[in-house]
Short mmCIF file of C-alpha atoms in Angstrom, two decimals:
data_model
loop_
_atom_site.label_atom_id
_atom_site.label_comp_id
_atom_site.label_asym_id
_atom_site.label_seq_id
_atom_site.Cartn_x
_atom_site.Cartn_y
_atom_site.Cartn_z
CA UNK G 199 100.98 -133.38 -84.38
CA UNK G 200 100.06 -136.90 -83.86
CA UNK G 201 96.35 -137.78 -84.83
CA UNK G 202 93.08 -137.65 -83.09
CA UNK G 203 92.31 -141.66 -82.14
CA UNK G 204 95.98 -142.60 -82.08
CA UNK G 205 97.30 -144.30 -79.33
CA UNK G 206 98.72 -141.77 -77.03
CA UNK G 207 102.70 -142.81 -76.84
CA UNK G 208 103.78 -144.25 -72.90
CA UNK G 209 106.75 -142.33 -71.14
CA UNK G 210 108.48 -141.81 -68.12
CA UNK G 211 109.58 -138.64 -66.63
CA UNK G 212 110.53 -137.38 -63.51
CA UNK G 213 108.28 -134.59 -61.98
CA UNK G 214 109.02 -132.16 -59.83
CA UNK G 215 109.51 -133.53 -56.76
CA UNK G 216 111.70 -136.43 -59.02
CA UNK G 217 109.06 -138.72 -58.22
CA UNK G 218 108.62 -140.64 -62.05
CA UNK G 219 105.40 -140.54 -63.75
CA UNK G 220 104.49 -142.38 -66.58
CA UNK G 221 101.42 -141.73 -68.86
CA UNK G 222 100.30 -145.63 -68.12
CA UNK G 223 99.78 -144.37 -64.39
CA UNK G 224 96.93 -142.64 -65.16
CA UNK G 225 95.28 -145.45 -67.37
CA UNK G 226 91.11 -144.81 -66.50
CA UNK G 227 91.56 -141.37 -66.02
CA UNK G 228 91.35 -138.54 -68.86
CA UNK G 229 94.65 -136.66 -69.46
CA UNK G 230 95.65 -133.29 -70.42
CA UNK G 231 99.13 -133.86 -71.47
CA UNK G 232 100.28 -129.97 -72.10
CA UNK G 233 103.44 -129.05 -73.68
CA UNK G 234 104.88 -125.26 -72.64
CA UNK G 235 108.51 -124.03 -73.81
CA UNK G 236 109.63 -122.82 -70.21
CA UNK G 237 108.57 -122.27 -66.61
CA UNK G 238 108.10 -118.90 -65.20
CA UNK G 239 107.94 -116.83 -68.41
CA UNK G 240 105.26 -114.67 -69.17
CA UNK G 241 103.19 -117.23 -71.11
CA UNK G 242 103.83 -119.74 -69.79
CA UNK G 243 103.01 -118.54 -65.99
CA UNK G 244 99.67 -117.05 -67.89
CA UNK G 245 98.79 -121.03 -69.18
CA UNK G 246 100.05 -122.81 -65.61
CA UNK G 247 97.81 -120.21 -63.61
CA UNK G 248 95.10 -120.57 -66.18
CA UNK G 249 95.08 -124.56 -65.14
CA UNK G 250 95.22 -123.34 -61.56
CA UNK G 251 92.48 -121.11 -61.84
CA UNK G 252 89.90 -123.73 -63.29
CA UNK G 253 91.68 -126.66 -61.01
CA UNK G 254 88.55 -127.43 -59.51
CA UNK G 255 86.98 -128.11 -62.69
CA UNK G 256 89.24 -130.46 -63.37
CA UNK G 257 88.98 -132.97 -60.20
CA UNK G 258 85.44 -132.42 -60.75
CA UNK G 259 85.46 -134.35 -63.75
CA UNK G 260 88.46 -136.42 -62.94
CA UNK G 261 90.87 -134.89 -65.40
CA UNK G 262 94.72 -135.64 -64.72
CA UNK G 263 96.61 -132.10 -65.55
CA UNK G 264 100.41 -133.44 -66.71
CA UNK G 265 102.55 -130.18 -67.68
CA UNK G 266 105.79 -130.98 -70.15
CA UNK G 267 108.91 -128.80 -70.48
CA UNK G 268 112.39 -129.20 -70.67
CA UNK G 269 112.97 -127.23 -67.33
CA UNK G 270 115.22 -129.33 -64.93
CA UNK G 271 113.60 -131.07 -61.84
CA UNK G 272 114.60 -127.53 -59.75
CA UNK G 273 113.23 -125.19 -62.18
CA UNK G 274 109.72 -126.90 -61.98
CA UNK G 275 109.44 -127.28 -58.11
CA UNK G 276 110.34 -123.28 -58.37
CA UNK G 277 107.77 -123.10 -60.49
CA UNK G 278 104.91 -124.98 -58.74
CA UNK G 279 106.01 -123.12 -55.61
CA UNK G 280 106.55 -119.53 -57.23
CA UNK G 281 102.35 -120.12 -58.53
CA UNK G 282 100.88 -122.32 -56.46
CA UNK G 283 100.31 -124.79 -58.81
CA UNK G 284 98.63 -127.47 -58.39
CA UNK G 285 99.07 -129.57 -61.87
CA UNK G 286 102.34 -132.32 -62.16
CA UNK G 287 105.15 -130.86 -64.28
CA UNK G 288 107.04 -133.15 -65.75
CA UNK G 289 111.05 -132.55 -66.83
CA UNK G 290 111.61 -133.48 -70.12
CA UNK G 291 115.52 -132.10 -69.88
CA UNK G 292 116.07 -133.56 -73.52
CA UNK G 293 112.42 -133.00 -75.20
CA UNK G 294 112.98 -136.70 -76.49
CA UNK G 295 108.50 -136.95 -75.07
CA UNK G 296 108.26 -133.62 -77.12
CA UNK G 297 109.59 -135.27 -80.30
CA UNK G 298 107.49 -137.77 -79.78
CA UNK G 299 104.65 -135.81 -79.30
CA UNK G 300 105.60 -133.62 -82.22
CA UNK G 301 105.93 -130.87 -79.63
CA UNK G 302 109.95 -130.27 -80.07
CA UNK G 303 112.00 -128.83 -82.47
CA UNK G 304 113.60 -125.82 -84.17
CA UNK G 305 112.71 -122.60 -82.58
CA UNK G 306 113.67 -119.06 -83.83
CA UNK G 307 113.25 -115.88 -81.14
CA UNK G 308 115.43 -112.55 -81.50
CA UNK G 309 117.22 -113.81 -84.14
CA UNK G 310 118.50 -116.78 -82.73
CA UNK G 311 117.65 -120.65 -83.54
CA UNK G 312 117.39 -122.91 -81.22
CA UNK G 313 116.09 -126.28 -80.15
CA UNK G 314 112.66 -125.97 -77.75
CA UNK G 315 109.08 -127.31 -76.54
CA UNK G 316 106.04 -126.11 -78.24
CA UNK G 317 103.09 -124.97 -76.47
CA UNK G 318 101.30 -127.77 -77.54
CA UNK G 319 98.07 -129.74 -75.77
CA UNK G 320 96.80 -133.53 -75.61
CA UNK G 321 93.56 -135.08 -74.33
CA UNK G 322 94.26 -138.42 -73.78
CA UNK G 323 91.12 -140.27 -72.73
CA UNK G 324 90.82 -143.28 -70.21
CA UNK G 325 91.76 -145.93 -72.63
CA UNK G 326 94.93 -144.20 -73.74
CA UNK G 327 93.78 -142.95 -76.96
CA UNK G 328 93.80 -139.26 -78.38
CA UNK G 329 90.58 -137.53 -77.85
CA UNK G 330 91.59 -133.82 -78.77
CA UNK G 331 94.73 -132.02 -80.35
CA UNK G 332 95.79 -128.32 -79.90
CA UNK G 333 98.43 -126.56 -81.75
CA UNK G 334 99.93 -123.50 -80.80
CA UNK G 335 97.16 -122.40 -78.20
CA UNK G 336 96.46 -119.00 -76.85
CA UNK G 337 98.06 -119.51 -73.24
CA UNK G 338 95.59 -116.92 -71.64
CA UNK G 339 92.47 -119.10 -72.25
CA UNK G 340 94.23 -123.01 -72.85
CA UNK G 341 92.43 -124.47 -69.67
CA UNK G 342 88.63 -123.13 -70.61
CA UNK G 343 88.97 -123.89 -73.83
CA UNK G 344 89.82 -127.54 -73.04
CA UNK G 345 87.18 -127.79 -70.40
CA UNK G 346 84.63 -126.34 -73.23
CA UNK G 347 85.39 -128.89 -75.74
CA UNK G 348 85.05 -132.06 -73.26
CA UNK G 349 81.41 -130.72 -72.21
#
């Protein structure tokens, strides 16, 4: 995981409506840049709708909400329509953002290894730095537990 008070890395990525975002865009603004292994599985659905669910709370502080997998451009506008969600998820079809974010690697599930995101979470503050890191977070909760530790 990269460090609290590092520069947050810059990227580009299409979203998914293939408009491309970059990190830069949202310079002034506080970031949650959150990493999730794949739209519309169980925990993953469980974290989007938890960011859903407290949306308000977000605007209300002016918090950006930028969700990374490596879905394809389709999968995520499924997925934004399938849960009504309001956040920008970014396609990362390659995970080289994960990597870089230290959110990307070797995966094992049933028996099989494979290369995947992990459900990882950023704060990036206004002036691009790292404010907060979260490793492996419980999906259920993610969004509260953010908006806890920035109050």
């Amino acid at each position: 995981m990269l460090d609290v008070g590092a520069e947050a890395p810059d990227f580009e990525l299409p979203d998914q409506n293939g408009d491309l975002v970059s990190l830069s865009d949202y310079r002034g603004q506080t970031v949650v840049l959150w990493f999730y292994p794949r739209a519309n599985t169980e925990g993953c659905t469980m974290e989007a709708c938890s960011f859903r669910d407290n949306w308000d709370a977000f605007e209300d502080r002016d918090i950006a909400v930028l969700g990374v997998s490596d879905d394809d451009v389709a999968d995520l506008k499924e997925f934004e329509e399938d849960h009504d969600l309001p956040v920008r998820l970014l396609s990362d079809e390659h995970g080289e953002v994960a990597t870089i974010y230290d959110s990307y690697g070797e995966k094992q599930m049933f028996g099989n290894t494979f290369d995947g995101v992990f459900r990882n979470t950023y704060v990036v503050d206004e002036e691009g730095t790292i404010e907060l890191v979260y490793e492996g977070v419980d999906p259920e909760e993610h969004a509260e537990e953010i908006l806890a530790d920035l109050d």
